[in-house]
XYZ file of C-alpha atoms in Angstrom:
703
model
C -123.491 -83.074 -215.370
C -127.182 -82.382 -215.821
C -128.931 -83.267 -219.038
C -128.705 -80.475 -221.592
C -131.852 -79.211 -223.286
C -131.309 -78.774 -227.008
C -131.507 -75.268 -228.379
C -130.960 -74.004 -231.898
C -129.803 -70.719 -233.439
C -133.214 -70.157 -235.032
C -136.694 -71.581 -234.627
C -137.222 -71.929 -238.381
C -139.760 -74.687 -239.011
C -140.512 -75.526 -235.362
C -143.905 -73.780 -235.493
C -144.772 -76.019 -238.444
C -143.819 -79.066 -236.355
C -146.550 -78.370 -233.796
C -149.327 -78.787 -236.353
C -151.023 -82.093 -237.084
C -148.660 -84.569 -235.369
C -150.396 -87.927 -235.139
C -149.356 -88.800 -231.593
C -151.671 -91.810 -231.665
C -149.268 -93.491 -234.064
C -146.076 -93.118 -232.031
C -146.707 -92.561 -228.333
C -143.797 -94.655 -227.059
C -140.412 -95.211 -228.697
C -137.703 -97.708 -227.754
C -134.165 -96.444 -228.328
C -132.056 -99.460 -229.310
C -128.799 -97.764 -228.380
C -126.837 -96.261 -225.522
C -124.774 -93.211 -224.584
C -125.139 -89.778 -226.076
C -127.309 -90.730 -229.056
C -129.844 -92.442 -226.781
C -129.968 -89.299 -224.634
C -130.259 -87.137 -227.757
C -133.284 -89.068 -229.048
C -134.937 -89.022 -225.616
C -134.738 -85.224 -225.385
C -136.583 -84.726 -228.675
C -139.092 -87.442 -227.779
C -139.803 -85.764 -224.445
C -140.268 -82.397 -226.164
C -142.889 -84.029 -228.419
C -144.660 -85.834 -225.587
C -143.439 -89.249 -226.721
C -142.464 -91.656 -223.941
C -139.007 -93.242 -224.189
C -137.862 -96.770 -223.404
C -134.179 -97.556 -222.809
C -132.310 -100.840 -222.985
C -129.090 -101.407 -221.099
C -126.321 -103.935 -220.541
C -124.585 -104.868 -217.300
C -121.990 -102.164 -217.974
C -124.666 -99.466 -218.326
C -126.827 -100.197 -215.280
C -126.245 -96.730 -213.798
C -125.735 -94.845 -217.050
C -127.191 -91.497 -218.014
C -129.485 -92.803 -220.748
C -131.077 -95.248 -218.296
C -131.728 -92.430 -215.815
C -133.281 -90.225 -218.519
C -135.702 -92.802 -219.925
C -139.311 -93.213 -218.835
C -138.694 -96.983 -218.716
C -135.516 -99.081 -218.917
C -134.975 -102.812 -219.505
C -131.886 -104.936 -218.931
C -130.885 -106.918 -222.050
C -127.690 -108.774 -221.169
C -123.983 -108.685 -220.370
C -121.568 -105.955 -221.398
C -120.336 -107.336 -224.767
C -122.508 -105.709 -227.439
C -123.001 -109.016 -229.295
C -124.916 -110.266 -226.251
C -126.872 -107.078 -225.586
C -127.209 -104.111 -227.933
C -126.658 -106.236 -231.059
C -129.130 -108.925 -229.983
C -132.142 -108.385 -232.256
C -134.273 -110.898 -230.372
C -133.690 -109.227 -227.018
C -134.382 -105.732 -228.353
C -137.599 -106.832 -230.071
C -138.713 -108.701 -226.964
C -138.380 -105.482 -224.939
C -140.182 -103.497 -227.655
C -143.152 -105.850 -227.444
C -143.075 -106.157 -223.646
C -142.982 -102.362 -223.194
C -145.701 -101.701 -225.758
C -143.407 -99.494 -227.859
C -144.900 -98.330 -231.136
C -141.524 -97.638 -232.741
C -137.819 -98.400 -232.433
C -135.164 -95.726 -232.977
C -131.829 -97.461 -233.667
C -129.577 -94.400 -233.216
C -126.297 -94.944 -235.052
C -124.042 -97.999 -235.038
C -125.289 -101.269 -233.537
C -128.526 -102.256 -235.363
C -129.080 -98.963 -237.208
C -128.087 -100.309 -240.649
C -129.140 -103.923 -240.166
C -131.555 -105.055 -242.879
C -132.707 -108.093 -240.908
C -133.565 -105.953 -237.887
C -135.583 -103.474 -239.971
C -137.490 -106.398 -241.509
C -138.062 -108.026 -238.120
C -139.548 -104.789 -236.744
C -141.912 -104.617 -239.705
C -143.010 -108.229 -239.190
C -143.787 -107.495 -235.542
C -145.854 -104.435 -236.468
C -143.314 -102.080 -234.896
C -142.227 -98.941 -236.761
C -138.516 -98.918 -237.607
C -137.415 -95.269 -237.518
C -135.238 -95.384 -240.588
C -135.375 -96.110 -244.311
C -136.955 -99.180 -245.920
C -134.904 -102.343 -245.499
C -134.388 -102.401 -249.282
C -132.574 -99.048 -249.113
C -130.419 -100.253 -246.221
C -129.519 -103.365 -248.189
C -128.793 -101.588 -251.489
C -126.714 -98.809 -249.921
C -125.094 -101.040 -247.305
C -123.394 -103.222 -249.898
C -120.871 -100.872 -251.436
C -120.579 -102.738 -254.731
C -124.365 -102.603 -255.235
C -124.575 -98.963 -254.234
C -121.913 -98.019 -256.800
C -123.950 -99.525 -259.632
C -127.151 -97.801 -258.441
C -125.412 -94.446 -258.132
C -123.842 -94.722 -261.554
C -127.258 -95.437 -263.083
C -128.709 -92.436 -261.233
C -126.086 -90.096 -262.653
C -124.157 -89.680 -259.410
C -120.368 -89.421 -260.026
C -118.440 -92.504 -258.806
C -114.781 -93.475 -258.572
C -113.459 -96.601 -260.290
C -112.521 -99.852 -258.570
C -113.232 -103.575 -258.205
C -116.555 -104.654 -256.693
C -116.663 -108.244 -257.985
C -117.675 -111.593 -256.522
C -114.265 -113.267 -256.824
C -112.837 -112.634 -253.352
C -109.692 -114.727 -253.607
C -106.468 -113.112 -252.450
C -105.009 -113.533 -255.918
C -107.910 -111.789 -257.650
C -108.056 -108.899 -255.223
C -104.311 -108.383 -255.423
C -104.386 -108.529 -259.224
C -107.139 -105.901 -259.265
C -105.093 -103.701 -256.958
C -102.202 -103.892 -259.412
C -104.558 -103.072 -262.304
C -106.061 -100.067 -260.504
C -102.642 -98.860 -259.393
C -101.334 -98.276 -255.877
C -102.186 -96.825 -253.461
C -105.566 -98.558 -253.125
C -108.268 -98.535 -250.482
C -109.423 -101.931 -249.205
C -112.953 -101.597 -247.839
C -115.509 -103.974 -246.366
C -118.591 -103.880 -248.592
C -120.774 -103.669 -245.475
C -118.357 -101.366 -243.698
C -118.791 -98.013 -242.047
C -117.263 -95.825 -239.362
C -113.723 -96.606 -240.498
C -114.115 -100.306 -239.646
C -112.810 -102.906 -242.098
C -110.860 -100.291 -244.025
C -107.147 -100.270 -244.855
C -104.815 -98.522 -247.308
C -102.299 -100.633 -249.236
C -99.519 -98.501 -250.688
C -97.587 -101.251 -252.417
C -97.894 -104.840 -253.578
C -95.677 -105.989 -250.717
C -98.061 -104.911 -247.961
C -101.341 -105.661 -249.762
C -102.002 -109.116 -248.263
C -101.222 -107.983 -244.702
C -103.629 -105.051 -245.027
C -106.264 -107.260 -246.672
C -106.168 -109.807 -243.847
C -106.368 -107.080 -241.214
C -109.378 -105.471 -242.925
C -111.120 -108.838 -243.212
C -110.608 -109.654 -239.521
C -112.021 -106.317 -238.432
C -114.942 -106.604 -240.881
C -115.859 -110.068 -239.595
C -115.803 -108.774 -236.046
C -117.815 -105.644 -236.792
C -120.240 -106.768 -239.518
C -119.990 -110.577 -239.612
C -119.061 -110.205 -243.295
C -115.570 -110.000 -244.788
C -116.368 -109.358 -248.475
C -114.063 -106.607 -249.737
C -113.935 -104.079 -252.548
C -110.851 -102.365 -253.917
C -110.824 -98.711 -254.975
C -108.236 -96.253 -256.142
C -107.136 -94.195 -253.164
C -107.320 -90.475 -253.875
C -104.398 -88.759 -252.162
C -105.240 -85.804 -249.895
C -108.963 -85.745 -250.666
C -111.632 -83.894 -248.761
C -114.460 -85.825 -247.141
C -117.649 -83.883 -247.856
C -121.069 -85.325 -247.066
C -124.638 -84.136 -247.593
C -127.507 -84.476 -245.137
C -130.617 -85.713 -246.951
C -134.133 -86.415 -245.773
C -137.011 -88.212 -247.501
C -140.617 -88.975 -246.622
C -143.204 -91.584 -247.638
C -144.834 -89.168 -250.090
C -141.940 -89.044 -252.554
C -140.363 -85.850 -251.227
C -136.618 -85.594 -250.653
C -134.511 -82.594 -249.639
C -130.922 -81.802 -248.731
C -129.899 -79.775 -245.680
C -126.536 -78.732 -247.134
C -123.133 -80.289 -246.717
C -120.694 -81.022 -243.925
C -116.917 -81.204 -244.155
C -115.516 -84.131 -242.165
C -112.055 -84.254 -243.707
C -109.895 -84.139 -240.579
C -109.757 -87.739 -239.362
C -107.615 -90.197 -237.439
C -107.812 -93.969 -237.956
C -110.247 -93.202 -240.817
C -112.675 -91.817 -238.232
C -113.950 -88.272 -237.996
C -112.736 -86.063 -235.186
C -114.017 -82.596 -236.078
C -116.820 -81.657 -238.446
C -118.226 -78.417 -239.754
C -121.126 -77.125 -241.809
C -121.134 -75.745 -244.376
C -117.891 -76.954 -245.984
C -115.297 -74.152 -246.202
C -114.445 -72.722 -249.602
C -117.358 -74.358 -251.450
C -119.031 -72.109 -254.025
C -122.848 -71.838 -254.134
C -122.798 -73.659 -257.486
C -120.808 -76.640 -256.141
C -123.014 -76.639 -253.032
C -126.111 -76.897 -255.195
C -124.599 -79.664 -257.351
C -123.612 -81.629 -254.235
C -127.098 -81.329 -252.799
C -128.834 -82.277 -256.032
C -126.567 -85.299 -256.517
C -127.334 -86.423 -252.964
C -131.082 -86.105 -253.538
C -130.768 -88.153 -256.759
C -128.975 -90.804 -254.704
C -131.771 -90.831 -252.109
C -134.545 -91.007 -254.679
C -132.781 -93.826 -256.536
C -133.495 -96.112 -253.562
C -136.851 -94.573 -252.522
C -135.247 -93.259 -249.381
C -137.284 -92.383 -246.284
C -135.911 -90.674 -243.189
C -132.503 -89.189 -242.362
C -129.513 -90.232 -244.443
C -126.081 -89.007 -245.398
C -124.479 -89.243 -248.825
C -120.688 -89.156 -248.528
C -118.419 -87.867 -251.290
C -114.689 -87.690 -251.890
C -113.720 -84.255 -253.230
C -110.466 -83.413 -254.974
C -108.577 -80.123 -255.035
C -110.600 -78.897 -258.033
C -113.867 -79.570 -256.136
C -114.770 -82.526 -258.339
C -116.703 -84.953 -256.163
C -117.330 -88.706 -256.307
C -119.818 -90.881 -254.456
C -118.221 -92.847 -251.633
C -121.105 -94.355 -249.676
C -124.482 -93.626 -248.152
C -125.071 -93.990 -244.429
C -128.696 -95.006 -244.008
C -129.125 -93.575 -240.531
C -128.669 -90.463 -238.461
C -124.992 -89.502 -238.392
C -122.946 -88.711 -235.293
C -122.308 -85.231 -236.713
C -125.951 -84.369 -237.522
C -126.048 -81.483 -234.965
C -123.989 -79.156 -237.181
C -126.624 -79.487 -239.907
C -129.314 -78.711 -237.351
C -127.442 -75.641 -236.169
C -127.160 -74.051 -239.640
C -130.762 -74.825 -240.641
C -132.609 -74.359 -237.338
C -134.094 -77.857 -237.474
C -134.457 -80.827 -235.136
C -133.674 -83.874 -237.274
C -134.718 -86.373 -234.601
C -138.129 -84.725 -234.504
C -138.229 -84.943 -238.308
C -137.430 -88.660 -238.009
C -140.304 -89.293 -235.624
C -142.772 -87.309 -237.724
C -141.776 -88.888 -241.026
C -141.870 -92.366 -239.450
C -145.432 -91.555 -238.368
C -146.336 -90.939 -242.005
C -146.186 -87.152 -242.107
C -144.793 -85.126 -244.975
C -141.448 -83.373 -244.619
C -141.855 -80.281 -242.406
C -139.995 -78.134 -244.965
C -139.501 -78.294 -248.725
C -136.193 -77.456 -250.395
C -136.974 -73.790 -251.027
C -137.900 -73.364 -247.351
C -134.571 -74.618 -246.001
C -132.190 -71.727 -245.421
C -128.500 -71.866 -244.527
C -127.522 -69.492 -241.759
C -124.135 -69.100 -240.138
C -121.507 -71.781 -239.469
C -121.241 -74.665 -237.017
C -118.451 -76.905 -235.687
C -118.612 -80.191 -233.822
C -115.587 -81.464 -231.900
C -115.681 -85.066 -230.706
C -114.180 -85.393 -227.251
C -112.693 -88.860 -226.859
C -111.055 -90.856 -224.099
C -107.868 -91.501 -226.037
C -104.170 -90.672 -226.060
C -103.272 -88.619 -229.154
C -99.580 -88.938 -228.287
C -99.837 -92.727 -228.488
C -101.399 -93.029 -231.949
C -104.797 -92.009 -230.534
C -104.961 -95.189 -228.485
C -108.497 -95.443 -227.036
C -108.805 -95.445 -223.286
C -111.264 -96.296 -220.563
C -111.747 -95.341 -216.959
C -113.607 -93.094 -214.525
C -114.430 -89.431 -215.073
C -113.126 -88.287 -211.704
C -113.748 -84.655 -212.590
C -115.906 -83.347 -215.420
C -116.884 -79.751 -216.045
C -118.094 -78.242 -219.294
C -118.901 -74.880 -220.822
C -122.416 -73.685 -220.084
C -124.863 -74.692 -222.829
C -126.738 -71.837 -224.468
C -128.549 -71.063 -227.697
C -125.327 -71.451 -229.691
C -123.533 -74.112 -227.621
C -124.627 -77.732 -227.260
C -123.106 -80.490 -225.144
C -124.153 -83.864 -226.566
C -123.123 -86.477 -224.023
C -124.147 -89.678 -222.298
C -121.888 -89.468 -219.237
C -121.679 -87.485 -216.023
C -118.942 -86.861 -213.486
C -118.255 -90.137 -211.700
C -119.346 -92.282 -214.651
C -116.906 -94.647 -216.314
C -115.961 -94.739 -219.979
C -116.345 -98.456 -220.638
C -113.793 -100.552 -222.492
C -116.697 -102.389 -224.141
C -117.929 -99.495 -226.277
C -116.854 -96.464 -228.265
C -114.618 -94.136 -226.205
C -116.442 -90.915 -227.145
C -117.185 -88.804 -224.070
C -119.138 -86.018 -225.733
C -119.706 -83.860 -228.772
C -119.135 -80.135 -228.345
C -121.252 -78.270 -230.908
C -121.077 -74.502 -231.463
C -122.617 -71.996 -233.888
C -121.471 -68.558 -235.076
C -122.519 -65.955 -237.611
C -119.594 -67.027 -239.819
C -116.765 -69.578 -239.787
C -114.340 -67.308 -237.949
C -116.844 -66.562 -235.175
C -117.793 -70.243 -234.828
C -114.129 -71.308 -234.659
C -113.389 -68.719 -231.988
C -116.380 -70.006 -230.004
C -115.183 -73.599 -230.394
C -111.730 -72.851 -229.006
C -113.167 -70.852 -226.108
C -115.480 -73.718 -225.159
C -112.778 -76.393 -225.517
C -110.740 -74.575 -222.871
C -113.733 -74.818 -220.549
C -114.116 -78.571 -221.116
C -112.085 -79.988 -218.231
C -111.657 -83.704 -217.508
C -109.575 -85.533 -214.909
C -109.282 -89.300 -214.648
C -108.229 -90.407 -218.107
C -106.452 -89.158 -221.202
C -108.514 -87.087 -223.640
C -107.955 -85.418 -226.997
C -108.980 -81.921 -225.817
C -105.493 -80.401 -226.024
C -105.072 -81.974 -229.457
C -108.386 -80.442 -230.595
C -107.115 -77.058 -229.410
C -103.892 -77.470 -231.384
C -105.890 -78.571 -234.416
C -108.500 -75.819 -234.320
C -105.798 -73.198 -233.792
C -103.601 -74.302 -236.705
C -103.282 -71.565 -239.372
C -104.131 -73.980 -242.200
C -107.253 -75.153 -240.392
C -108.227 -71.566 -239.698
C -107.866 -70.924 -243.428
C -110.121 -73.885 -244.243
C -107.367 -75.790 -246.045
C -108.373 -79.252 -244.864
C -107.999 -82.777 -246.219
C -108.008 -86.328 -244.876
C -104.200 -86.058 -244.692
C -104.295 -82.973 -242.494
C -103.003 -84.651 -239.335
C -99.977 -86.431 -240.866
C -99.142 -83.361 -242.983
C -99.038 -81.067 -239.948
C -97.920 -83.618 -237.396
C -95.086 -81.552 -235.913
C -97.372 -78.571 -235.301
C -100.206 -80.669 -233.908
C -97.948 -82.620 -231.523
C -95.566 -79.980 -230.146
C -93.047 -80.780 -227.452
C -94.837 -80.235 -224.134
C -93.844 -77.011 -222.406
C -92.819 -77.143 -218.772
C -95.175 -75.238 -216.447
C -94.014 -71.714 -215.686
C -92.806 -70.575 -212.288
C -96.160 -68.838 -211.782
C -97.991 -72.103 -212.479
C -95.811 -73.963 -209.968
C -96.610 -71.276 -207.405
C -100.338 -71.677 -208.133
C -100.060 -75.439 -207.610
C -98.164 -74.985 -204.332
C -100.749 -72.435 -203.171
C -103.548 -74.842 -204.022
C -101.949 -77.577 -201.928
C -101.385 -75.212 -198.984
C -104.964 -73.959 -199.072
C -106.285 -77.525 -199.268
C -104.163 -78.459 -196.250
C -105.458 -75.403 -194.394
C -109.068 -76.357 -195.138
C -108.439 -79.916 -193.930
C -106.882 -78.560 -190.748
C -109.808 -76.197 -190.241
C -112.165 -79.135 -190.553
C -110.131 -81.022 -187.958
C -110.215 -78.061 -185.589
C -113.953 -77.606 -185.931
C -114.600 -81.275 -185.187
C -112.051 -81.479 -182.360
C -112.921 -81.154 -178.671
C -109.717 -79.105 -178.234
C -109.852 -76.110 -180.588
C -106.484 -74.885 -179.241
C -104.638 -78.098 -180.062
C -101.279 -77.401 -181.780
C -102.266 -80.070 -184.291
C -105.084 -77.783 -185.422
C -102.767 -75.116 -186.844
C -101.189 -75.071 -190.294
C -100.360 -71.382 -190.606
C -96.642 -71.978 -190.249
C -96.344 -68.824 -188.146
C -93.955 -68.866 -185.180
C -93.288 -66.006 -182.742
C -89.992 -64.222 -183.590
C -89.045 -66.986 -186.018
C -88.865 -66.726 -189.805
C -90.408 -70.042 -190.852
C -89.557 -71.670 -194.168
C -91.175 -74.787 -195.598
C -89.624 -76.892 -198.320
C -91.916 -78.646 -200.776
C -90.862 -80.913 -203.640
C -93.199 -81.078 -206.631
C -93.145 -83.362 -209.659
C -93.387 -81.524 -212.992
C -93.329 -84.049 -215.822
C -90.259 -86.213 -215.261
C -88.477 -83.548 -213.207
C -88.641 -82.628 -209.535
C -88.866 -78.965 -208.555
C -88.034 -77.688 -205.060
C -90.185 -74.841 -203.755
C -89.249 -72.897 -200.603
C -92.360 -71.350 -199.033
C -92.220 -68.584 -196.450
C -95.418 -67.640 -194.586
C -95.717 -63.872 -194.162
C -97.565 -62.290 -191.248
C -99.914 -60.413 -193.593
C -101.275 -63.774 -194.844
C -99.333 -63.779 -198.104
C -96.584 -66.181 -199.136
C -93.103 -65.805 -200.549
C -92.270 -68.761 -202.792
C -88.809 -69.410 -204.156
C -88.689 -71.495 -207.349
C -85.101 -71.821 -208.502
C -83.489 -68.401 -208.118
C -86.764 -66.474 -208.376
C -88.756 -65.383 -205.326
C -92.457 -64.835 -205.998
C -95.004 -62.951 -203.927
C -98.202 -65.000 -203.805
C -101.680 -64.459 -202.366
C -104.966 -66.203 -202.961
C -108.041 -68.096 -201.839
C -110.137 -70.944 -203.178
C -113.701 -70.031 -204.058
C -116.542 -72.265 -205.214
C -118.393 -71.233 -208.365
C -121.056 -73.412 -209.955
C -119.878 -76.509 -208.104
C -116.228 -76.074 -209.183
C -113.219 -74.772 -207.245
C -111.420 -71.719 -208.596
C -108.091 -70.450 -207.309
C -108.381 -66.652 -207.126
C -104.716 -65.770 -206.816
C -102.070 -63.167 -207.497
C -98.474 -64.026 -208.405
C -96.128 -61.024 -208.521
C -99.051 -58.681 -209.071
C -100.669 -60.699 -211.878
C -104.194 -61.843 -211.034
C -105.692 -65.098 -212.364
C -108.479 -67.554 -211.515
C -107.651 -71.044 -212.820
C -110.001 -73.898 -212.068
C -108.437 -76.096 -209.381
C -108.829 -79.859 -209.095
C -106.672 -81.861 -206.641
C -106.927 -85.643 -206.956
C -104.530 -88.486 -206.143
C -101.577 -86.266 -205.185
C -101.905 -84.266 -208.412
C -102.910 -80.628 -208.837
C -104.799 -79.938 -212.088
C -105.031 -76.297 -213.171
C -107.329 -75.266 -216.020
C -107.404 -71.750 -217.460
C -108.062 -69.957 -220.728
C -104.329 -70.313 -221.405
C -104.374 -74.098 -221.165
C -104.064 -76.841 -218.571
C -101.211 -77.983 -216.329
C -100.520 -80.862 -213.986
C -98.196 -80.683 -210.998
C -97.852 -83.650 -208.629
C -96.551 -84.408 -205.180
C -94.015 -87.240 -205.622
C -95.163 -90.526 -204.099
C -92.557 -92.214 -201.859
C -91.001 -95.298 -203.417
C -92.374 -97.579 -200.708
C -95.902 -96.541 -201.818
C -95.334 -96.403 -205.550
C -95.631 -100.144 -206.193
C -93.693 -102.044 -208.780
C -93.362 -100.429 -212.189
C -92.073 -101.784 -215.428
C -93.080 -102.507 -218.952
C -94.246 -106.052 -218.423
C -92.968 -109.526 -217.775
C -89.311 -109.932 -218.661
C -89.457 -106.731 -220.733
C -92.220 -108.126 -222.940
C -95.184 -106.362 -224.513
C -98.202 -105.409 -222.413
C -101.877 -104.909 -223.202
C -102.510 -101.194 -223.826
C -106.086 -101.630 -222.547
C -108.581 -104.313 -221.597
C -109.517 -106.355 -224.657
C -109.797 -109.732 -226.349
C -106.853 -111.515 -227.954
C -108.030 -112.005 -231.529
C -104.909 -113.603 -232.974
C -101.557 -114.846 -231.616
C -98.820 -114.445 -234.222
C -95.829 -115.900 -232.323
C -94.931 -118.931 -230.223
C -92.266 -119.755 -227.654
C -88.824 -119.886 -229.227
C -89.599 -117.471 -232.083
C -87.038 -114.769 -232.785
C -88.483 -111.282 -233.269
C -87.120 -107.848 -234.052
C -88.342 -104.444 -232.904
C -91.771 -103.727 -234.365
C -92.642 -107.290 -235.340
C -96.347 -108.076 -234.776
C -96.910 -110.350 -231.771
C -100.678 -110.358 -231.279
C -103.845 -108.730 -232.533
C -106.238 -107.391 -229.899
C -109.829 -106.207 -230.215
C -110.597 -103.409 -227.782
C -112.860 -100.351 -227.856
C -114.390 -101.717 -231.088
C -111.006 -101.414 -232.825
C -108.289 -103.823 -233.895
C -104.853 -103.163 -232.377
C -101.640 -104.876 -233.428
C -99.273 -105.427 -230.491
C -95.667 -105.210 -231.652
C -92.355 -106.245 -230.130
C -90.835 -103.443 -228.021
C -87.339 -104.840 -228.638
C -85.518 -107.599 -230.478
C -85.164 -110.974 -228.815
C -86.629 -114.433 -228.343
C -90.171 -115.239 -227.199
C -89.739 -117.156 -223.954
C -93.439 -117.610 -223.237
C -96.797 -116.578 -224.691
C -99.095 -115.692 -221.802
C -102.461 -115.494 -223.579
C -104.286 -117.631 -226.109
C -106.684 -116.582 -228.851
C -110.115 -115.651 -227.554
C -108.926 -114.901 -224.021
C -109.430 -111.585 -222.237
C -106.423 -109.479 -221.216
C -106.664 -106.670 -218.691
C -105.001 -103.326 -219.192
C -101.210 -103.441 -218.629
C -101.226 -107.248 -218.419
C -97.989 -108.802 -219.769
C -98.762 -110.605 -223.038
C -95.453 -112.356 -223.702
C -92.121 -112.907 -222.017
C -89.426 -111.585 -224.316
C -85.699 -111.989 -223.624
C -82.661 -110.897 -225.564
C -80.764 -113.657 -227.347
C -77.801 -113.382 -224.981
C -80.095 -113.966 -221.994
C -81.683 -116.922 -223.778
C -78.271 -118.436 -224.471
C -77.169 -117.996 -220.846
C -80.385 -119.586 -219.605
C -79.920 -122.595 -221.920
C -76.343 -123.245 -220.818
C -77.192 -123.344 -217.120
């Protein structure tokens, strides 16, 4: 997919941006990041005439952000600790390339105090707040004290130095369950667990510490009262070096999975102008309390009565910043570059107007039906809605690229704008149906279920939205209709005909009988039987070729009259067809014996069964044991040979896709053999342990 040029619903403020920019100060910027945020920064830099420098790991050699940059430098192997998190390597490239500034994006080094200080020492502009603000707001216990002193509402908890298990557990009892265990340097849902009772506190604490050490190299924890069913509302703030600070209204990011945002909107639904003003003013007080410069986000927990409490401040540009841009007509990356160059804020508070409503849906490589398990793999087919003034596609991948197991599994952010919430939501759903991916599991169908839920449409959201509406959000899959099966069969026939036509055109004998696939025979009624795989069931289709070029297809007891052709539109194949008089034009993708049909009504998959001799050996792993759900590192082995386990017992802890995953026993039995040690790498679907039932173990011992 080609790079998308950013456009905004209004041009408010952009004329101001063209005046007085000191392009002698920042003429070249290094983006110390990858993927969609690197591409996002490069687009604004290019618009301003600022040259961009990319860094890349082995895994990103052919990536989109490398292709977009004016210059690109290799900085190491795929693991982020040896590449994107290596301060020395990034600074070396900054100096070698003659970059005047470094933009850290989000994640990686964006909230690293030491990196901000190192840039300053090298005379390189760090596009972000002062290191003191990163430090004060990055340590949650410190930030709570600062916010309280600044008059920002906070929620009670324990932020003390005594980090013993006994002390933390005692504080949890004092606060009252449920409690939130959070890494003091945490962010992005990492190092965060909920303990609902005293009995599971230590297990959750250890898990949070492991993940915090891996993500932040710091396992200091704080304990807070967990507010049931809260809303997650955050405010976009911006400060400059001249003492000015403004807010660009709030975003609602309540709907989450694994404590990570999945869909965001601005402004927050159901918020009165008075609460909106109070939120914004509290966020500005928070920013001024730490002399904040640049883009930042102040996150609040909000209860059902719209009381709000400070949660944390993210001292960087947020993933979801585009929705704030869409409702204010601003380019926050351009603001970042200008403020870092010493300019005043382009707009003051009274100049910032809220117009319309915006949604952002994060499209992930993950399996919502398997606890949102992250995935990795190639994007064999990728097509998106057309970007326009009110639709943005923020991405760092193209068709043919691979979603790497080494990094976050986000494929793209789909951002839309409408005159009001209803119009924006309608636009979001329309565009999601046009976002078609083949090659790996995605959450697109889940996002459609979510955005179409009546409670979401009504704006009744909370962080518990997904578990509360689980049955509606994960409906039992519907079998494709007879019309859909006919469309799939027609697609296969037309593909076969095109292949045959290609053979005929390249053959020296155009009249060869092998160059005909019409099925027509003189004075003979010709039927063709085709077996298709629909889910776990096989469906027989009897196809009769009619002399007028149409087809009669029998599916079960129903005979359908079918006509159609494949036509190319914008690089994609569309099946223009009629089934029993009903016309449709689904997008058609045929890959690896599977027909993928995408339409405004949804998507369907119909396969041609693979013969057993070609299917390979299946199974759930060695001796019925657990398998690796994806490629990752074995962080901890919890069992040894001879241990007895029951269904659901933890066997290992894996780190993959920047997340910690506990691998549990698929059945009760005895561990016969542990196949991986701590620190080793396991490939996707690799057997991790050999697990046998006790009867089998007893029989083996007696032989």
